[in-house]
Short mmCIF file of C-alpha atoms and ligand atoms in Angstrom, two decimals:
data_model
loop_
_atom_site.label_atom_id
_atom_site.label_comp_id
_atom_site.label_asym_id
_atom_site.label_seq_id
_atom_site.Cartn_x
_atom_site.Cartn_y
_atom_site.Cartn_z
CA MET A 21 -11.08 -18.33 -2.42
CA ASP A 22 -9.21 -19.82 0.51
CA VAL A 23 -7.31 -17.17 2.49
CA PHE A 24 -3.96 -19.05 2.27
CA GLU A 25 -4.41 -19.31 -1.49
CA VAL A 26 -5.08 -15.58 -1.77
CA ILE A 27 -2.02 -14.75 0.42
CA LYS A 28 0.25 -17.02 -1.52
CA ASN A 29 -0.93 -16.24 -5.03
CA ARG A 30 -1.06 -12.43 -4.78
CA ARG A 31 1.71 -10.85 -6.83
CA SER A 32 2.82 -7.28 -7.39
CA ILE A 33 1.30 -6.30 -10.75
CA ARG A 34 3.10 -3.65 -12.73
CA GLN A 35 1.27 -3.89 -16.09
CA TYR A 36 -2.43 -3.24 -16.44
CA LYS A 37 -5.15 -3.55 -19.08
CA PRO A 38 -7.06 -0.30 -19.83
CA ASP A 39 -10.35 -1.91 -18.55
CA SER A 40 -12.14 0.27 -16.04
CA VAL A 41 -12.93 -0.76 -12.47
CA ASP A 42 -16.39 0.29 -11.27
CA ASP A 43 -17.13 2.24 -8.06
CA LYS A 44 -18.81 -0.76 -6.39
CA THR A 45 -15.67 -2.88 -6.80
CA ILE A 46 -13.48 -0.12 -5.45
CA GLU A 47 -15.79 0.18 -2.49
CA LYS A 48 -15.50 -3.57 -1.84
CA VAL A 49 -11.76 -3.39 -1.86
CA LEU A 50 -11.71 -0.34 0.41
CA GLU A 51 -14.21 -1.94 2.75
CA ALA A 52 -11.72 -4.83 3.20
CA ALA A 53 -8.96 -2.27 3.86
CA HIS A 54 -11.22 -0.48 6.39
CA TRP A 55 -11.76 -3.70 8.35
CA ALA A 56 -8.05 -3.88 9.22
CA PRO A 57 -7.15 -3.73 12.88
CA SER A 58 -5.74 -0.38 14.08
CA TRP A 59 -4.28 1.27 17.16
CA ALA A 60 -7.13 1.69 19.71
CA ASN A 61 -9.43 1.28 16.70
CA GLN A 62 -8.48 4.83 15.64
CA GLN A 63 -8.82 3.93 11.91
CA CYS A 64 -6.36 6.67 11.03
CA TRP A 65 -6.42 5.74 7.29
CA ARG A 66 -7.85 7.91 4.60
CA PHE A 67 -8.18 6.56 1.05
CA VAL A 68 -7.90 8.91 -1.91
CA ILE A 69 -9.39 7.38 -5.08
CA VAL A 70 -7.69 8.95 -8.08
CA ARG A 71 -9.18 8.33 -11.51
CA ASP A 72 -8.07 11.57 -13.15
CA ALA A 73 -5.36 10.72 -15.74
CA LYS A 74 -3.56 14.06 -15.31
CA ILE A 75 -3.35 13.71 -11.55
CA LYS A 76 -2.17 10.11 -11.88
CA SER A 77 0.53 11.22 -14.27
CA GLU A 78 1.68 14.05 -11.97
CA ILE A 79 1.93 11.53 -9.13
CA ALA A 80 3.76 8.99 -11.37
CA ASP A 81 6.34 11.80 -12.01
CA THR A 82 7.17 11.91 -8.30
CA LEU A 83 8.38 8.32 -8.15
CA ASN A 84 12.06 7.99 -7.20
CA LYS A 85 14.69 5.86 -8.84
CA LEU A 86 15.16 2.61 -6.89
CA THR A 87 18.47 0.91 -6.14
CA VAL A 88 18.67 -2.65 -7.39
CA ASP A 89 22.01 -4.49 -7.06
CA ASN A 90 23.65 -1.14 -6.21
CA GLU A 91 22.44 0.34 -9.51
CA PRO A 92 19.82 3.15 -9.83
CA VAL A 93 16.83 1.93 -11.83
CA ALA A 94 13.56 3.63 -12.78
CA ASN A 95 10.69 2.78 -10.56
CA ALA A 96 8.54 0.43 -12.70
CA ALA A 97 5.45 1.38 -10.76
CA ALA A 98 5.45 4.85 -12.50
CA THR A 99 4.23 3.15 -15.70
CA SER A 100 1.75 1.05 -13.67
CA ILE A 101 0.19 4.23 -12.18
CA ARG A 102 -0.27 5.72 -15.63
CA GLN A 103 -1.74 2.48 -17.08
CA ALA A 104 -4.12 1.44 -14.34
CA PRO A 105 -7.56 3.11 -14.36
CA VAL A 106 -7.43 3.83 -10.64
CA LEU A 107 -4.83 4.85 -8.11
CA ILE A 108 -5.56 4.49 -4.44
CA VAL A 109 -3.41 6.74 -2.16
CA LEU A 110 -3.35 5.78 1.49
CA CYS A 111 -2.97 8.71 3.90
CA ALA A 112 -2.86 8.73 7.68
CA GLU A 113 -4.44 11.19 10.05
CA LYS A 114 -1.50 12.18 12.34
CA GLY A 115 -1.55 12.04 16.14
CA LYS A 116 -3.90 9.02 16.35
CA ALA A 117 -2.00 5.73 15.99
CA GLY A 118 0.51 5.38 18.86
CA TYR A 119 -1.02 8.19 20.93
CA GLY A 120 -2.75 7.93 24.30
CA ILE A 121 -5.84 9.80 25.40
CA ASP A 122 -3.51 12.46 26.88
CA GLY A 123 -2.36 13.22 23.33
CA SER A 124 1.24 12.01 23.83
CA PRO A 125 3.12 9.17 22.05
CA GLN A 126 2.80 5.90 24.04
CA ASN A 127 6.24 4.43 23.42
CA ASP A 128 9.57 4.98 21.68
CA LYS A 129 8.10 4.13 18.26
CA GLY A 130 6.61 7.60 18.73
CA GLU A 131 4.42 9.19 16.09
CA TYR A 132 5.15 6.68 13.40
CA TRP A 133 2.75 3.92 14.49
CA TYR A 134 0.49 5.13 11.69
CA MET A 135 2.83 3.31 9.29
CA PHE A 136 1.77 0.06 10.92
CA ASP A 137 -1.95 0.69 10.67
CA ILE A 138 -1.69 1.84 7.07
CA ALA A 139 0.34 -1.30 6.23
CA LEU A 140 -2.38 -3.51 7.70
CA ALA A 141 -5.04 -1.64 5.64
CA MET A 142 -2.87 -1.91 2.54
CA GLN A 143 -2.39 -5.65 2.94
CA ASN A 144 -6.15 -6.18 3.29
CA LEU A 145 -6.60 -4.01 0.20
CA THR A 146 -4.13 -5.98 -1.91
CA LEU A 147 -5.55 -9.32 -0.85
CA ALA A 148 -9.16 -8.31 -1.46
CA ALA A 149 -8.20 -6.93 -4.87
CA HIS A 150 -6.49 -10.21 -5.75
CA ALA A 151 -9.50 -12.21 -4.59
CA LEU A 152 -11.59 -10.12 -7.03
CA GLY A 153 -9.20 -10.75 -9.96
CA LEU A 154 -7.62 -7.28 -9.71
CA GLY A 155 -3.94 -6.30 -9.49
CA THR A 156 -2.06 -3.99 -7.16
CA VAL A 157 1.51 -2.98 -6.46
CA ILE A 158 2.44 -1.21 -3.23
CA VAL A 159 4.44 1.93 -3.94
CA GLY A 160 6.83 3.39 -1.40
CA GLY A 161 9.47 5.08 -3.55
CA PHE A 162 8.02 8.51 -4.23
CA ASN A 163 8.26 12.11 -3.03
CA ILE A 164 5.76 12.43 -0.22
CA ALA A 165 5.75 16.25 -0.09
CA LYS A 166 5.08 16.50 -3.85
CA VAL A 167 2.17 14.01 -3.67
CA GLU A 168 0.73 15.84 -0.68
CA LYS A 169 0.82 19.07 -2.67
CA ILE A 170 -0.81 17.47 -5.75
CA LEU A 171 -3.59 15.98 -3.66
CA GLY A 172 -4.06 19.05 -1.38
CA VAL A 173 -3.60 16.86 1.72
CA PRO A 174 -4.28 18.92 4.86
CA ASN A 175 -1.45 19.15 7.41
CA THR A 176 -3.38 16.97 9.85
CA CYS A 177 -2.71 14.07 7.47
CA THR A 178 0.26 12.59 5.63
CA VAL A 179 0.58 10.41 2.55
CA VAL A 180 2.07 6.99 3.36
CA THR A 181 1.78 4.77 0.34
CA MET A 182 -0.30 4.08 -2.78
CA THR A 183 -1.23 1.39 -5.24
CA PRO A 184 -2.59 1.31 -8.78
CA LEU A 185 -5.72 -0.88 -9.04
CA GLY A 186 -6.79 -2.52 -12.26
CA VAL A 187 -7.07 -5.63 -14.37
CA PRO A 188 -3.70 -7.37 -14.58
CA ASP A 189 -2.14 -7.55 -18.02
CA HIS A 190 0.13 -10.43 -16.95
CA LYS A 191 0.33 -12.97 -14.19
CA GLY A 192 2.99 -11.34 -12.08
CA GLN A 193 6.45 -12.65 -11.48
CA VAL A 194 6.99 -14.76 -8.40
CA SER A 195 9.58 -13.13 -6.12
CA PRO A 196 10.91 -16.09 -4.16
CA ARG A 197 10.99 -16.02 -0.40
CA LYS A 198 13.83 -17.04 1.88
CA GLN A 199 13.51 -20.43 3.54
CA LEU A 200 11.09 -20.07 6.44
CA SER A 201 13.73 -21.57 8.73
CA GLU A 202 15.98 -18.57 7.98
CA VAL A 203 13.51 -16.15 9.47
CA ILE A 204 12.28 -18.09 12.50
CA ILE A 205 14.01 -17.69 15.86
CA LYS A 206 13.22 -20.26 18.50
CA ASP A 207 12.94 -18.84 22.02
CA LYS A 208 15.90 -16.40 21.75
CA PHE A 209 18.31 -14.85 19.30
CA SER A 210 21.64 -16.56 19.90
C1 FMN B 365 6.55 -0.89 1.64
C2 FMN B 365 6.69 -1.33 0.19
C3 FMN B 365 7.15 -0.42 -0.77
C4 FMN B 365 7.21 -0.83 -2.12
N1 FMN B 365 7.56 0.06 -3.08
C5 FMN B 365 7.64 -0.33 -4.36
C6 FMN B 365 7.92 0.66 -5.36
O1 FMN B 365 8.16 1.86 -5.13
N2 FMN B 365 7.91 0.23 -6.66
C7 FMN B 365 7.67 -1.05 -6.99
O2 FMN B 365 7.70 -1.38 -8.18
N3 FMN B 365 7.40 -2.01 -6.08
C8 FMN B 365 7.36 -1.65 -4.76
N4 FMN B 365 7.00 -2.57 -3.80
C9 FMN B 365 6.69 -3.98 -4.20
C10 FMN B 365 7.79 -4.95 -3.79
O3 FMN B 365 8.91 -4.82 -4.68
C11 FMN B 365 7.22 -6.40 -3.83
O4 FMN B 365 6.15 -6.51 -2.92
C12 FMN B 365 8.27 -7.48 -3.53
O5 FMN B 365 9.28 -7.50 -4.51
C13 FMN B 365 7.65 -8.87 -3.45
O6 FMN B 365 6.94 -9.23 -4.64
P1 FMN B 365 5.42 -9.66 -4.60
O7 FMN B 365 4.66 -8.47 -4.06
O8 FMN B 365 5.05 -9.97 -6.02
O9 FMN B 365 5.30 -10.88 -3.69
C14 FMN B 365 6.91 -2.18 -2.51
C15 FMN B 365 6.48 -3.09 -1.50
C16 FMN B 365 6.34 -2.69 -0.20
C17 FMN B 365 5.83 -3.67 0.84
#
């Protein structure tokens, strides 16, 4: 599949078929994630593969309500996490991305550069999954401390984001984008 086609046709998938996803396919998707660029090639990402239905359900329970049009609504991804056969949780090893060899943060974005590296890995993951006919939805609205406790994440790492992975049960709704001209600045902000 052409890369532009994969980028444009990937959609957030919130409903999944019960079909399983084999270890080889998961490895392929995670290999794509692992080839993402990262700060000083530190590869701070750690991928937790969750198949256990009880653990998935406990994690789904930590999802926050989201605000849509100023109204609190349930996070639809909670159902997705329960439905999909696999949940991939992306963690970051702290003190790597954004840090110099002297162990100090390199600029005023401080310690949070790991968010950037994890996002790059996640994007590779979602695109690779789509190219293989699988669905994903990036999840950000959840209680990090609770998920870290459930997964026994060591304090050298932190949970950043997660996605269910499975066979889509629907095509995925197109969320329209703004006109490109609205988001391009030529030379300088005026
Ligand atoms: C950082 C981030 C956090 C997100 N968190 C959630 C979430 O908690 N629940 C959810 O249903 N979708 C979540 N999404 C998915 C977005 O709603 C979705 O990507 C956006 O509406 C565009 O739709 P598309 O992915 O189909 O193009 C998140 C996406 C990103 C990038």
